[in-house]
Every structure is written in structure tokens, then in C-alpha cells.
């Protein structure tokens, strides 16, 4: 029995079950907590809790729904792969790890899902066996390992509370301050916030179905979901919101500017994911956890759709990811062109599409916070940049001239259009549905009409600038291009500088210690001394009293040191 044929159907059933459970919990206003006691240490009790609440069940249904569509799409994209069953098993392990993270509210048991995501993501990133994939996988794994260490240390610090239940943690002075900072760093490594952003575009070395899953609802959103779960505890540290807000703003600005100069299609989508993650973290920094959750859910839908569209384009354009090859998509692939348009407009916060209800409201509510004008300026700049690179992306593949082979006609088989259509519908409607369904969202924002429409005006300016940019084939100066192409030099700082430091120290030890003093004072030096002190031509041995005395003294000294 082939696993890849039946696993999408199973995931669809599980997604419908989880969504029905979330609707029932919402209707009855309940939360179910099931708990087993594993170890009783007297002062500390280790339990296995499972929590069924609105946040967990709804997000789990989104993860399972997207996974089912991704596996359906991979039937076409990975059809030439001899090990497609192994690939499917890895994806299912990835989904299982994410669901463990969602449903287990114990910090020590939650590590199963947290570590599982890191391990399986490394295996999936290096799925194509070449040096580039291995380098990307190592960068991903090592960056995520920093977060794993922070979680382990926070588990140790939680021991003084007598439990590891993340729903009932209390603030305990300086120890809790350190613990909160560790949890924040762990979430930032998983969700690729500055200065840990370089691994996210590198993870594009994975197959496109994996990218669709990783960058929509699993790995990158794990950090955001962890902060949402911990938020009542994290919020007690005064500087938590401020630090998170400033780092998120830097991430949004950096990723948007980098996406404006890229031509690699998957990398542009990855950088757009980084920008949206920055917006989610910014929302948390503005004390809006429910809007963070809202945007995380709708973002998962349109980002999975965008990646599946990218996968169809890559498979049709001879596995090229360069936007300059593609063009005139409306004529050759109208269904894919429509879905790309829907996903990009949703990402830009176009009125009444999915992300409009979350993104626009976050920007409006940010005006009520007493932060500096720099924060507001960067937030509006990021909104304009998102529209800019979204329109640039659409212009390149929809309106530019087709630059591919003359005797080649792209196609849209039914096996890939079905997942696209299933994701296009929630990319349009999920924002409206969640706006009315989620109980804790404040739907009343009272402000002047000019301020309320300002995000839309900024988006229109971004659209206009992108059209002018593409129409006149504008270019970027080399220093700016180089800086943004290297993510403000985060990539060399994260990879080459640490390697250079360790290699320099290793070279010093090798040349000055291993190949010099240790050899002179060790076996090689003694062998040279003994050999030079004896001369045996034709069986005649000439003894040098000084050499014999020196060599015997050294051997005696070595023997005494060994005895000691």
C-alpha cells in the first residue's frame, strides 16, 4: 500500500474533526484539559496534559488542511521521486510534531514537538543530496539548536515552581525574568526574527511542497504560537513587549527591502513570510495576542497557496526559479495566474480579502499605543514595501513577455489545480469568517476616516511605485543590492564569521602546538633524538655519552610523569 496515495484523505478527515471540535468549543465556551500524572517527586509533579481549546483545535485544523493539500500537490511535483513514500512519512512526522506542540501545554513534554520540528526540518531541507542543501540544512539546524538550548534552560528554571504547566506560571522575580528572555529567544530562533533570520531563505533548498508547509503553518509559526501560549506569563516582564516590538520592526523592514531586489521566486516568497512573521511579533509587542493568532491563521492559507503556485511554475519552467524567465502567465496558465493574484492581494491587505481584517486592524490599533514615531514610520514603510514587491512579483509573471523555450507550452493538470482551488477559497473568505467567529476580537475601532484609510493609501503608493519600477526597468546600485541580497550581511555573519573564528583558532593550535611543541617533546622528537644519537653503518654502533645520557634522562622523566 502506497502511503502517499491515502495520507491526504486521512489528513482531510482529521482536519474536519479538529475544526468541528473548535466550533463546538466556541459554541459551548469550554476548554477541555486531560492530564495524566507520570512522576510524583514530592515537590514537583511531572504530568502529561492535553489541552483542547479554541486556539489549539482551530490552528491544528489549519495545519492538517494545508498538509493534506500539500501532499496532494506533491503527488504531481514529486512523481519522479523513487522515495516518495519516505518523503510522505517525513512530512507526516513534521505534522505530528507541530500538533504535539499545539496540544501539549507542559513545557517539558512540549519539547517533543519542539525538537521534532527542528530534527525533521533538517532532514527535509537536506532531502536533495547536494552540498548547497547540506549547507542550508546545517544553518537551519544550528540556528534552531540555539532555541532548543533556551527551552532546556527554561525547563530547568521552571523547576522552582513545582510544575511545568505553561497555563499556570507565576512571576517569581529575577529567575522569571531570565526565563522569559530565554523563551523569547527560543521563539525568535524558530520564527526567524533578527538576528536569527538568515536560515529562513536558506531553507528554500528543500522541495517546494516542504517549503509550502514549513513557511505557512508549521516550523516558522511554532515560535509565534509558543509566545501566544505563554503570553499571560511573558507579559509580566516590562521590557518584553518593547524588545519584541523593536526586533520585529527591524525584521519587517529588512525582509521587505531584501525582497525588493530578489529575482529568485521562492526566496521572494520566503522573505515575504519573514515580513509577515515580523508583523505577528509586532502585534504581540503591541499587546494584541488575539490579532496575532488571527493573522497567523489567515497568513497560513494564502502563503500555502502562493507556494503551491510557485511549485507549479517551477515544474512548468524546467525547474527554474528565476522570475525573468517567466511571463504572460494569464495566457498560458489562467488558473495559476488567478491564484497568484488572490494570494498576493491577500498578502498586501487588499480590502475584504483574508489578511485585510487582521493586518489593517493591527496597523489601526498601533496608533493607540504610545510608541515613538520611528516605530509608526517603519510599520507604514513595511506596509508599502509589501505592496511593492507583491506587485513586482505579479508584474513579472503575469504581464512580462514570456522568455522560456519557444517550443514549450506550460500546462495545469487537475491534480495541481484542486489543491490550489481548495486553498484559494479560504484565502478569500477566512478573514471574514474568523472576524465574526473568534470571540475575543475587539471589532470596534473608532478613529478618523483619514487615519483609518491610511494603510490603504500607503499600499496604493507601493503599487504605483512598483508599476513605475517595472515599466522603466529601474535598477539598484551595487552596494545597496549587495547589502540587501545578503540580508543586511546577516548571512555571512551567521555562517562565515563563526567558521572563520573557529578555523583560525584550530589552525593556530595545529601549527603552533600539534605540529611544533607536541611533536618536539613527544614521540617524534624522541625518535629523532634517539635516531641521531646512534649510528649503525655496517653493524658498527658508535656511542655518544652525551646523547645517551640526554635520551635516558628524557625517558626517565616521561616514565615518572606517567606514574604520577
Coordinates of C-alpha atoms in Angstrom, one line a residue, residues 12 17 27 52 69 72 86 132 137 153 157 177 207 214 269 274 284 309 346 407 435 438 503 547-548:
X12 CA -8.6 15.9 5.4
X17 CA -12.6 16.7 13.0
X27 CA -20.3 27.4 20.9
X52 CA -8.4 21.2 23.8
X69 CA -3.3 19.9 0.1
X72 CA -2.0 16.2 -2.9
X86 CA 9.7 8.1 2.6
X132 CA 24.1 23.5 -1.1
X137 CA 20.3 22.3 6.4
X153 CA 17.4 26.0 30.3
X157 CA 14.5 27.3 35.8
X177 CA 12.9 37.5 34.1
X207 CA 11.4 20.6 -2.1
X214 CA 7.3 25.0 6.6
X269 CA 8.1 34.3 -1.0
X274 CA 9.7 36.7 7.2
X284 CA 2.4 40.7 20.2
X309 CA 1.5 28.3 -7.3
X346 CA -4.4 39.0 0.3
X407 CA 8.5 25.1 -28.4
X435 CA -13.7 38.1 12.2
X438 CA -13.4 34.5 17.2
X503 CA 39.1 27.7 11.8
X547 CA 73.3 11.7 23.7
X548 CA 72.8 8.5 25.7

